[in-house]
Coordinates of C-alpha atoms and ligand atoms in Angstrom, one line a residue:
X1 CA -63.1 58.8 -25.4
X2 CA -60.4 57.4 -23.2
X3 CA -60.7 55.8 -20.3
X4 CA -60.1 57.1 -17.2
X5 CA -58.2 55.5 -14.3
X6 CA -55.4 57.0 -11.4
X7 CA -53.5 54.7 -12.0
X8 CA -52.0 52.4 -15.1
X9 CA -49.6 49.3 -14.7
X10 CA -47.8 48.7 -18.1
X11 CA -46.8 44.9 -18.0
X12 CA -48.0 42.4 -15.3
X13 CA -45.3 40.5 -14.2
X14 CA -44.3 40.5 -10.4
X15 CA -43.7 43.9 -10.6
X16 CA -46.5 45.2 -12.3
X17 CA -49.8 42.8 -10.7
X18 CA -48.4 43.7 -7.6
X19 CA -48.3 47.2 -7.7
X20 CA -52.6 47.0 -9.4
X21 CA -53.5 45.0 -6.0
X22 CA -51.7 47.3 -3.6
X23 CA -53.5 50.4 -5.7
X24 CA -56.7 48.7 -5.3
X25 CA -56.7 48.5 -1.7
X26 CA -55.3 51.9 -1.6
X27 CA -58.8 53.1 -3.4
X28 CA -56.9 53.9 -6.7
X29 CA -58.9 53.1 -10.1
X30 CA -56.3 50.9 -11.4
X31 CA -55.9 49.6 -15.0
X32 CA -53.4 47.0 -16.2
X33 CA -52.2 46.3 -20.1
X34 CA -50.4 43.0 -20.5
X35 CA -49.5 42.0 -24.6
X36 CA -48.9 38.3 -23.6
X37 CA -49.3 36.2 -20.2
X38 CA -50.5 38.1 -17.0
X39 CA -48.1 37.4 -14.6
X40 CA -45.1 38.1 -17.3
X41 CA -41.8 36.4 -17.0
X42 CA -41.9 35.0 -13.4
X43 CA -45.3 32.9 -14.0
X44 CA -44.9 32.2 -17.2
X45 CA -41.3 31.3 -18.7
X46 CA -38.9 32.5 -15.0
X47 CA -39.2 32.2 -11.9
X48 CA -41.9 29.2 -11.5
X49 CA -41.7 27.3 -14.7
X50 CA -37.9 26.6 -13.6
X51 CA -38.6 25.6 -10.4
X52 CA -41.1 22.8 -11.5
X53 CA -38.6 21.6 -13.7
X54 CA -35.9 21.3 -10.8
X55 CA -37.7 19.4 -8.9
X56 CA -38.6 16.8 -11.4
X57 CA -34.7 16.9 -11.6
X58 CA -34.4 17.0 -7.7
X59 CA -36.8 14.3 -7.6
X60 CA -34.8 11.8 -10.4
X61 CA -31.4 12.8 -8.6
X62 CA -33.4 11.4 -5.4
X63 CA -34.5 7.7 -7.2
X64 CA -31.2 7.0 -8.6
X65 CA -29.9 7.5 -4.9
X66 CA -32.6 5.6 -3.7
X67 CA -30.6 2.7 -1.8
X68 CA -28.9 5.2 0.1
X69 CA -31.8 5.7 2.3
X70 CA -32.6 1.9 2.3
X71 CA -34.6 2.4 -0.8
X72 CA -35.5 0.5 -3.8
X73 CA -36.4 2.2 -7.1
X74 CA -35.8 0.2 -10.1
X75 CA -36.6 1.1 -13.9
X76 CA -35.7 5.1 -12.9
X77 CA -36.2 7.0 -16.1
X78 CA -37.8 10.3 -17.3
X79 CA -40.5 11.3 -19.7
X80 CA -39.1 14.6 -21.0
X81 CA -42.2 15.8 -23.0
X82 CA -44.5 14.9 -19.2
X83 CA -41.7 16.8 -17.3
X84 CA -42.4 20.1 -19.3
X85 CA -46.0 19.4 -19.5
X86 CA -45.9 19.6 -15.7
X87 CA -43.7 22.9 -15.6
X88 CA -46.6 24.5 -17.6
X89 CA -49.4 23.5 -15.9
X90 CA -47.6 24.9 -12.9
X91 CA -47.4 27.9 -15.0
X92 CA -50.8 28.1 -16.3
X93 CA -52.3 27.2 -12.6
X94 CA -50.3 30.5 -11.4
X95 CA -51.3 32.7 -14.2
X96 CA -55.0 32.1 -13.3
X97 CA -54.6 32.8 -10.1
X98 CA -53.5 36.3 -11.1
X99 CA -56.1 36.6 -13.4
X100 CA -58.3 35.5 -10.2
X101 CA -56.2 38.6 -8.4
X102 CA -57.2 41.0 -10.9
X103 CA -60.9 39.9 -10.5
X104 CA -60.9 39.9 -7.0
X105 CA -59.0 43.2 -6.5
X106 CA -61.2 45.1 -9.5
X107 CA -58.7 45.7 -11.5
X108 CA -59.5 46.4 -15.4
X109 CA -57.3 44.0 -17.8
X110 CA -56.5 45.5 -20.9
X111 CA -54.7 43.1 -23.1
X112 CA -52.7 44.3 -25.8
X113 CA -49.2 46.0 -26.6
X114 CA -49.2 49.6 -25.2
X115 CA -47.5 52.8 -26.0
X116 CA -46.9 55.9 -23.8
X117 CA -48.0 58.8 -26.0
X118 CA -47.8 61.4 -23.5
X119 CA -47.9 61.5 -19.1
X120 CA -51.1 60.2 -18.5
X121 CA -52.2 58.8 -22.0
X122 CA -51.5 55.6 -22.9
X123 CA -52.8 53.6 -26.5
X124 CA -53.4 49.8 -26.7
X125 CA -53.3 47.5 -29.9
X126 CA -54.7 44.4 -29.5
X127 CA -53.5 41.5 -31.5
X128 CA -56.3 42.4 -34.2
X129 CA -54.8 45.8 -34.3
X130 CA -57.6 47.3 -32.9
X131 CA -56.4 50.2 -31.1
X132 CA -58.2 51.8 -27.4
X133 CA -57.0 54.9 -25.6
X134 CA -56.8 54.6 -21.7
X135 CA -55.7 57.8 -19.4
X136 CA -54.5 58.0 -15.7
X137 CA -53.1 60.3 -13.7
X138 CA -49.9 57.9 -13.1
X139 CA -48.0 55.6 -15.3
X140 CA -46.3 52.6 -14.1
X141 CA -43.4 50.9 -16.7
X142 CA -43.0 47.2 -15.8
X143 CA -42.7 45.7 -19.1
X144 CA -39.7 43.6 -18.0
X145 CA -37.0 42.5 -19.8
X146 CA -35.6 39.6 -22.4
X147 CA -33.1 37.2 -23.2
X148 CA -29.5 39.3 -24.8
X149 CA -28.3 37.2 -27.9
X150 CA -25.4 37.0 -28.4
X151 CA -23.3 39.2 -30.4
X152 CA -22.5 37.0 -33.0
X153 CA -24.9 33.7 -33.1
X154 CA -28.8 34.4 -32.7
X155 CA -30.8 31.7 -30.4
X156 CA -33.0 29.9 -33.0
X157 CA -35.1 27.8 -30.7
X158 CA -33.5 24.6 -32.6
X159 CA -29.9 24.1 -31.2
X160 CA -29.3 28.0 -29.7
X161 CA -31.5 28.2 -27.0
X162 CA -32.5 31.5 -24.7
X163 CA -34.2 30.0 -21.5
X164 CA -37.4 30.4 -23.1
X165 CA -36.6 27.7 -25.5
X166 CA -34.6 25.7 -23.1
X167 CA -37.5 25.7 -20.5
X168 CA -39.6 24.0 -23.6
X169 CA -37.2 21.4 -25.1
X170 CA -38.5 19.4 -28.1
X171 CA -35.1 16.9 -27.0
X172 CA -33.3 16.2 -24.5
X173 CA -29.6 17.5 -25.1
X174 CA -27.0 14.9 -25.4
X175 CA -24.1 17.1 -24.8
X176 CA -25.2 20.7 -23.4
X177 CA -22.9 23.9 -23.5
X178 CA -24.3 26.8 -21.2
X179 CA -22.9 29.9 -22.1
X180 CA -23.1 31.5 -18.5
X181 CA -23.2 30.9 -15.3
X182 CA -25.3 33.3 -13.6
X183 CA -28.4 31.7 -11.6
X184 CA -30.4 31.3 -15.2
X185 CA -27.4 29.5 -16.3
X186 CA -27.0 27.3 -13.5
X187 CA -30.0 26.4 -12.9
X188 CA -30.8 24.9 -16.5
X189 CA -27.3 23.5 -16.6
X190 CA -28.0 21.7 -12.9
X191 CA -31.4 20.2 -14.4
X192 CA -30.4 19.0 -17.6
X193 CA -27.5 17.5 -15.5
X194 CA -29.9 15.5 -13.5
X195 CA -31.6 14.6 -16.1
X196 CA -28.5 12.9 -17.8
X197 CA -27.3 15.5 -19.9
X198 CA -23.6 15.7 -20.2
X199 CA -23.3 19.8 -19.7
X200 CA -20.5 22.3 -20.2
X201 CA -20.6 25.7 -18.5
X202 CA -18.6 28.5 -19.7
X203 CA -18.1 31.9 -17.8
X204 CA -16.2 34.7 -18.6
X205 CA -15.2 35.9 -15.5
X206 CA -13.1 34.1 -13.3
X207 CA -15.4 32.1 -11.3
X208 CA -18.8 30.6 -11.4
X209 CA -21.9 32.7 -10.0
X210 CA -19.8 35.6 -10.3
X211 CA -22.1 37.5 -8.1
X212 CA -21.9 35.1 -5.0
X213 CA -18.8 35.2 -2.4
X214 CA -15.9 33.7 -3.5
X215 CA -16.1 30.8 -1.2
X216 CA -19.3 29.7 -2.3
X217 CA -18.6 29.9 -6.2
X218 CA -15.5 27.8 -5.1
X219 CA -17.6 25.0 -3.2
X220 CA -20.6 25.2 -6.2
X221 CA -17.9 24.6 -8.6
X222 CA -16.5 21.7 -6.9
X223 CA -20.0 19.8 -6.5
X224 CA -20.7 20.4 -10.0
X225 CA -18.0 19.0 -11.1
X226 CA -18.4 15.7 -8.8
X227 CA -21.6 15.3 -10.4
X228 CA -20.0 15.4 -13.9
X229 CA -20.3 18.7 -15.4
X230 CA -17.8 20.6 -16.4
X231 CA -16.8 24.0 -15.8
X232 CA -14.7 26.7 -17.8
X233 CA -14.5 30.0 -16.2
X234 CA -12.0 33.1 -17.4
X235 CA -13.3 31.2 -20.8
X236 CA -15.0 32.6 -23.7
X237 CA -17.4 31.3 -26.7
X238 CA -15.8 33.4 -29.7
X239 CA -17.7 32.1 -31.9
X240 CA -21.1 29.4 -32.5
X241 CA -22.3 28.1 -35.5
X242 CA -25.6 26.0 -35.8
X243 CA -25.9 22.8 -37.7
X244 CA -28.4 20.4 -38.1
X245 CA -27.1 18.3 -35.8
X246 CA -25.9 20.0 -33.3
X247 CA -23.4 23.4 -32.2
X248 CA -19.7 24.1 -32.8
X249 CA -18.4 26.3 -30.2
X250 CA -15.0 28.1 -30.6
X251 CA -14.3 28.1 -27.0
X252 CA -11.1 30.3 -26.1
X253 CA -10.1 28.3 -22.0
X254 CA -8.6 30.2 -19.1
X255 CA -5.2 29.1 -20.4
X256 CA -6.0 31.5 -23.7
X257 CA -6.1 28.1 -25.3
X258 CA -8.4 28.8 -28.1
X259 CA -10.5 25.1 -29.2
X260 CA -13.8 24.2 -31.5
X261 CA -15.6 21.7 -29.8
X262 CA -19.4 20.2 -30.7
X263 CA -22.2 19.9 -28.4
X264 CA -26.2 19.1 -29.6
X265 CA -27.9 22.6 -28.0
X266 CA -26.4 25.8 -26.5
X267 CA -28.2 27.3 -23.8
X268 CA -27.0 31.2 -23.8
X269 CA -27.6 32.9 -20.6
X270 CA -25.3 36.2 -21.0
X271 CA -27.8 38.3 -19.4
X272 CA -30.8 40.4 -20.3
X273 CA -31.8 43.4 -22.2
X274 CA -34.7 45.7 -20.6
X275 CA -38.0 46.5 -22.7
X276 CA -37.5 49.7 -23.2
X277 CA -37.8 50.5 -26.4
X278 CA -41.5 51.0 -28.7
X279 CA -43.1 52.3 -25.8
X280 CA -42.8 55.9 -25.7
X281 CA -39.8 56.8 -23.7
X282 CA -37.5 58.8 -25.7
X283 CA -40.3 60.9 -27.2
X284 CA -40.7 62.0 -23.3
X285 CA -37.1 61.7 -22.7
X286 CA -37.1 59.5 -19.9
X287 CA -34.0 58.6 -18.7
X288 CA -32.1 55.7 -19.1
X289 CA -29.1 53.9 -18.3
X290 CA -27.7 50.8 -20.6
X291 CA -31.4 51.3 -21.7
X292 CA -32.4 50.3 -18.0
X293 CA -34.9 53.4 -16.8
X294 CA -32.8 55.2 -13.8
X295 CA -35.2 55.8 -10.7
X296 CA -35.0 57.4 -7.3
X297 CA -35.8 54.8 -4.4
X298 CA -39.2 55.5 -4.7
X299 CA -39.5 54.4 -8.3
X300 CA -40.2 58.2 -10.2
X301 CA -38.5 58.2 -13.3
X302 CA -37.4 61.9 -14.3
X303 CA -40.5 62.6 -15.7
X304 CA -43.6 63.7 -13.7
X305 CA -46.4 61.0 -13.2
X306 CA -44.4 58.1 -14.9
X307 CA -42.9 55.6 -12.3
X308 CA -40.7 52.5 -13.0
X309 CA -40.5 49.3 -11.5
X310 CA -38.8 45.9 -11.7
X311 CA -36.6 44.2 -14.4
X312 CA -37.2 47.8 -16.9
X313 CA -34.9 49.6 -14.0
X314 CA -31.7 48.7 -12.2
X315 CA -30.4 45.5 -10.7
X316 CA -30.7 43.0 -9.1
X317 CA -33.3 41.7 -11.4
X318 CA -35.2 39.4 -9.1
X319 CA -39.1 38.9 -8.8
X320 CA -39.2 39.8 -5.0
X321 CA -37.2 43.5 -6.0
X322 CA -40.0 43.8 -8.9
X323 CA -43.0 43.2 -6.5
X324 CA -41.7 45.1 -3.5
X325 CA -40.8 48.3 -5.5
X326 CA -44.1 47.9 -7.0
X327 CA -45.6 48.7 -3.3
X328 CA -43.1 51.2 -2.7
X329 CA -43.7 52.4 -5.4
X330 CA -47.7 52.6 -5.6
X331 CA -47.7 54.0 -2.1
X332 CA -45.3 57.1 -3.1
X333 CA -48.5 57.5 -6.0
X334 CA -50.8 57.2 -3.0
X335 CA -49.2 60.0 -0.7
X336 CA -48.6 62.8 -3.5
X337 CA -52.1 62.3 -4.3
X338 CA -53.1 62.8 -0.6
X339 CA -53.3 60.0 1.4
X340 CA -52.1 60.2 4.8
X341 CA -51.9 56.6 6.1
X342 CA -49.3 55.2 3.8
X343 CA -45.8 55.3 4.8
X344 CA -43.7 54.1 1.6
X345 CA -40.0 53.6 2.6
X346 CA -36.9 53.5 0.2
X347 CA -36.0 50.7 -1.0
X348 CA -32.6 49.0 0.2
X349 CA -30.7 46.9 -2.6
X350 CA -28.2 46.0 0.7
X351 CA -30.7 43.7 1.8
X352 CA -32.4 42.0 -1.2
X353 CA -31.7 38.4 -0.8
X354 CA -30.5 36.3 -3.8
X355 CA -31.0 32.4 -4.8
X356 CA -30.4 29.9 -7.1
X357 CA -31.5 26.9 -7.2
X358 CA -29.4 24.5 -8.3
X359 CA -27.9 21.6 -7.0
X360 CA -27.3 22.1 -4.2
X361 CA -28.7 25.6 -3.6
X362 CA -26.9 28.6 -2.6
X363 CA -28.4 31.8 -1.3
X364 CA -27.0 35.3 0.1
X365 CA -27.8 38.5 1.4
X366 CA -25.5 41.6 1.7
X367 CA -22.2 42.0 0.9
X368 CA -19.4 38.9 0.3
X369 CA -16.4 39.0 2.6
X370 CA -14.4 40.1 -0.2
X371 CA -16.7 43.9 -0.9
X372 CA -17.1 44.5 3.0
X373 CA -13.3 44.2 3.2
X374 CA -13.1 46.5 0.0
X375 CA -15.6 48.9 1.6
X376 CA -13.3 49.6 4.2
X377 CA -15.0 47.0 7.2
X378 CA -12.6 45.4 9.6
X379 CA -14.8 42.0 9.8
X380 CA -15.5 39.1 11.7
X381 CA -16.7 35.7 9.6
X382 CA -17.9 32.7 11.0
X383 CA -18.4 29.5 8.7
X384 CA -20.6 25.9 9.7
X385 CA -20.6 23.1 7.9
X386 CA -23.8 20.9 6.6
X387 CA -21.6 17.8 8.0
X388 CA -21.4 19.3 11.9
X389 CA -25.7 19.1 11.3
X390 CA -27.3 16.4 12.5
X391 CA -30.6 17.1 10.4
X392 CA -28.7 17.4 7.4
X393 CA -27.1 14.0 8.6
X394 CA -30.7 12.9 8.8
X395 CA -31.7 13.9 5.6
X396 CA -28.6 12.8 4.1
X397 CA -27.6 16.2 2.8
X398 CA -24.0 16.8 3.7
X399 CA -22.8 18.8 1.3
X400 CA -22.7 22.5 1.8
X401 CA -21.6 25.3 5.0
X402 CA -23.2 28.8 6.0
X403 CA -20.8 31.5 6.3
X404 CA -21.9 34.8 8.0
X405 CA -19.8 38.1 7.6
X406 CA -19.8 40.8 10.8
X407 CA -18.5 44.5 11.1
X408 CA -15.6 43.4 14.1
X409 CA -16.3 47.0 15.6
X410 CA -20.2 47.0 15.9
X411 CA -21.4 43.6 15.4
X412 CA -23.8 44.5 12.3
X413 CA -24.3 41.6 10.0
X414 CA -23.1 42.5 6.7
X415 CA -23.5 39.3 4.9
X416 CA -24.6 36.1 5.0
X417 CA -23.3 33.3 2.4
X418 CA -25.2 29.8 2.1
X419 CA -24.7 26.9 0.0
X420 CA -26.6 23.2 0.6
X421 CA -30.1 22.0 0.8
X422 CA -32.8 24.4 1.5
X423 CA -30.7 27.2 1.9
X424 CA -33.7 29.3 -0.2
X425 CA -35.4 28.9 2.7
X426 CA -33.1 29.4 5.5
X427 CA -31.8 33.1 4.0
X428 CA -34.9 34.6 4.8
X429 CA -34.1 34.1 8.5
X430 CA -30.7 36.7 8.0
X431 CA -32.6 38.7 5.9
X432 CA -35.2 40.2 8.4
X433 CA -32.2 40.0 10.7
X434 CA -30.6 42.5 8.7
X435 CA -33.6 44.4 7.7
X436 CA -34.4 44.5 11.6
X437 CA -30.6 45.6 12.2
X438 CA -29.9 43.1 14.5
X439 CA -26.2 42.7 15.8
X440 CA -24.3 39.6 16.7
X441 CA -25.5 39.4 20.0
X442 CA -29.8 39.1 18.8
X443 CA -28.5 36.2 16.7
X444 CA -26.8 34.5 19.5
X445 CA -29.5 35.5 21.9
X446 CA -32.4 33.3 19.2
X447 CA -33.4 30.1 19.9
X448 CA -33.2 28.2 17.2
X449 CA -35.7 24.8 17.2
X450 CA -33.5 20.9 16.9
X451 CA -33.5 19.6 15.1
X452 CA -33.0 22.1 11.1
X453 CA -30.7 23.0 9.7
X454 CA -31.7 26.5 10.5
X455 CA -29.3 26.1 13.4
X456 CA -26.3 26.2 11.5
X457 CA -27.4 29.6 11.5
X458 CA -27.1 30.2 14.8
X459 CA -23.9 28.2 14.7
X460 CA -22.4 30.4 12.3
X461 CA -22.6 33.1 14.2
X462 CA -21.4 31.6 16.9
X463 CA -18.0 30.4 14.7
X464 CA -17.6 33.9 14.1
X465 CA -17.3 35.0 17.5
X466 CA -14.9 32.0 18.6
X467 CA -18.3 30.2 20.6
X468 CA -19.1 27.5 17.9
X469 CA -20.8 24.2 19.3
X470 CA -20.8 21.1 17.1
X471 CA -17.6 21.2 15.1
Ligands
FAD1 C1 -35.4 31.4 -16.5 C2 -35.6 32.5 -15.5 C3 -35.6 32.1 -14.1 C4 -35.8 33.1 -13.2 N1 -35.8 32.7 -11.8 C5 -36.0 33.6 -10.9 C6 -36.1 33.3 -9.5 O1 -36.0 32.1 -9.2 N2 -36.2 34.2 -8.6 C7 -36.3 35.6 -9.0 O2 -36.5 36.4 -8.1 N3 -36.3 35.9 -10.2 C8 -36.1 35.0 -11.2 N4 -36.1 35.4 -12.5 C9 -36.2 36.8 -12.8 C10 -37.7 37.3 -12.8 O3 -38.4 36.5 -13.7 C11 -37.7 38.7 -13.1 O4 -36.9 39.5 -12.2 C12 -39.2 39.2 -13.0 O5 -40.1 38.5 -13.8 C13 -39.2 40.7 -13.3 O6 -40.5 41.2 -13.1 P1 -41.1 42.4 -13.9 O7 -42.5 42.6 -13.3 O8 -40.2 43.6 -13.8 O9 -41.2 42.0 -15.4 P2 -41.7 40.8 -16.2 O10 -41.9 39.6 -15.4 O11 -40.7 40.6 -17.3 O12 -43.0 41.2 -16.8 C14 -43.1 42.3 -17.7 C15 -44.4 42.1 -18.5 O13 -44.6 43.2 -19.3 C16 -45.2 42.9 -20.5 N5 -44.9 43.9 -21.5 C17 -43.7 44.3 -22.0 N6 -43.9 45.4 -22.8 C18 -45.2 45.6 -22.9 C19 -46.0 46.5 -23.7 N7 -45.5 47.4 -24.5 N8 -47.4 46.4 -23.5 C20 -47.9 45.5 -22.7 N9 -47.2 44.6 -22.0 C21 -45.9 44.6 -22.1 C22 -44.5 41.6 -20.8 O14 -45.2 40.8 -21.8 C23 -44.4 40.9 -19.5 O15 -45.5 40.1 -19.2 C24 -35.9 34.5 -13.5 C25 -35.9 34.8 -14.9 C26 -35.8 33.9 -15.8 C27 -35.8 34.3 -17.3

């Protein structure tokens, strides 16, 4: 006999824990199957584990600099194998917290690999291949997504690395090539860099964080560089062969310059592929696209009663998009199965914020100058400098502007463009600006507290209307 639930959550990363604690206090019997960590990528090899790494990075960066602030810190080194240890605690601490959620919120936890057999039934294999039968009147995918290899050279875990491998490291790399420079890409080659690595980055596209406006790939290229990497974009890695000491890398350069050059590891961030396949799909023909499921903005696949959620659908593959539609998404379940009190609204990509955190940080929301110009928007932009700060001054952080892009004709923030310390933090700020469809005017109207550097917000608004203060 199967069990019965309204609801099952396939895969518990941000998307999918999310959307078991928001059924649960919608009243939905909610079941979750998770084959490895609960919590999935984010907690357990993304989102978190890099971001105890950075700061042990941040943090070295910091005591090497130390007489800058009047400082002494003598005998600065690293413990590599302590620094990971750290980064999984930090893990391990978050992925019982969800298993605390799960607890808390009543939520059965099936563990085990599961397989769609039909709308509503689902099979689970544990890893002693014993096998359980669950049904529910929904389905949610949110099994996530993986490292792509590349074409020609698989990541072996020894000198090819996929970020699972690189967040992990047996050795520090001597000399590091990262094969993309997407925020995975630049975030391990910014903390290995820190940590004394001497790091290549090569992107095929013309620019570094090809994603972010031009201007801040341009700025983020130049401070990398300062602090010793170096950068190759409109380059390509045509070919990688493993040793046992290290990589050779047939990189082709901008100049169509084609070169074989040895580092010890390759980190290969080219993107990732969504897991879609094993689980059922094509036998209901669900539909996909690049093997991504397509959705409409309230996360219903084509077929009736299975949704889709997170890293499994369509971009931007962020943790924050994964969890949100997982609410949108388990609310839309809520109201066609008659609840009046929920209100689920579409989801708008337009105004899903995006960071990496590198050194230093950049962050956006909306569209860069260049696509609102594309998209037919006369604009207006305003840029402010870190240096015209005085708590950047303060904190000895210098590096870095805001940049803020305006419709000229009604004043409606398009996009907003950071780069510099604790910019991660600051987008939020634009972001419920934009959400809240505030014009020019509301962010000129704001007070903005003295001294943060959140007022280089304010100040870059003002630079786009001609009314800037400090520079
Ligand atoms: C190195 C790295 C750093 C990142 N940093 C950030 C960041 O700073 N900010 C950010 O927003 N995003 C970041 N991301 C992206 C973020 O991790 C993903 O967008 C997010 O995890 C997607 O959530 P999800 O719920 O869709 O899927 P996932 O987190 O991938 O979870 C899917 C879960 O489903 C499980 N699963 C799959 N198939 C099955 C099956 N058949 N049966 C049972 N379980 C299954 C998997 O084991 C997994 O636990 C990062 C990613 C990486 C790799």
């Amino acid at each position: 006999m199967a069990d019965n639930y309204d609801l099952i959550v396939l895969g518990s990363g941000p998307g999918g824990y999310v959307a078991a604690i928001r059924a649960s206090q919608l009243g939905l019997k909610t079941a979750i199957v998770e084959r490895e960590s609960l919590g999935g990528i984010c907690l357990n090899w993304g989102c978190i584990p890099t971001k105890a790494l950075l700061r042990s990075g941040e943090v070295l960066h910091n005591m090497k600099h130390a007489e800058k602030y009047g400082l002494k810190a003598e005998g600065v080194g690293m413990d590599l194998d302590k620094v990971v240890a750290r980064s999984r605690a930090v893990a391990k601490q978050l992925n019982q917290g969800v298993t605390g959620l799960m607890k808390k919120n009543k939520i059965d936890v099936h563990m085990g690999t599961g397989h769609i057999d039909g709308v509503g039934k689902l099979t689970i294999t544990d890893d002693k291949g014993k096998k359980s039968q669950l049904a529910a009147k929904h389905i949610i995918v949110a099994t996530g997504a993986r490292a792509r290899d590349l074409p020609f050279a698989k990541a072996d875990g020894e000198r090819i690395w996929t970020y699972r491998h690189a967040m992990v490291p047996k050795e520090m790399p001597k000399d590091l090539l990262v094969i993309g420079s997407g925020a995975i890409g630049i975030e391990f080659a910014s903390f290995y860099n820190d940590m004394g690595a001497n790091v290549t980055v090569v992107e095929m596209l013309d620019r570094i964080v090809p994603v972010e406006d031009d201007d801040i790939s341009a700025e983020l290229a130049k401070s990398l560089k300062k602090q010793g990497m170096e950068i190759m974009a409109g380059a390509g890695v045509e070919d990688l062969k493993a040793g046992k000491s290290g990589v050779t890398a047939k990189i082709k350069d901008a100049k169509g310059k084609v070169e074989e050059r040895k580092f010890s590891h390759c980190i290969v961030a080219i993107g990732i592929l969504p897991n879609t396949e094993n689980i059922g799909l094509d036998k209901l023909k669900v539909k996909t696209t690049k093997g991504h499921i397509d959705t409409d903005a309230m996360c219903r696949t084509n077929v009736k009663g299975i949704w889709a959620i997170g890293d499994v659908t369509a971009p931007p593959w962020l943790a924050h998009k994964a969890s949100h539609e997982g609410i949108i998404c388990v609310e839309a379940i809520a109201q066609e199965m008659g609840n009046k009190d929920v209100h689920p609204h579409a989801m708008d990509v337009k105004n899903i914020p995006g960071c990496t955190y590198c050194h230093p940080q950049v962050a956006s929301v909306g569209m860069t100058e260049k696509a609102a110009k594309e998209a037919g928007h006369k604009v207006k932009v305003g840029k402010f400098p870190f240096i015209g700060n005085g708590k950047a001054i303060a904190l000895g952080e210098t590096e870095g502007f805001i940049k803020t892009v305006f419709d000229a004709e009604t004043g409606e923030l398009l996009g907003a463009h950071m780069i510099g310390a604790e910019v991660t933090e600051l987008i939020q700020g634009y972001t419920v600006g934009k959400q809240a469809e505030l014009v020019e005017e509301d962010f000129m109207n704001t007070v903005f507290p003295h001294p943060t550097l959140s007022e280089m917000m304010h100040e870059s608004v003002l630079a786009a209307y001609g009314r800037v203060l400090h520079i």
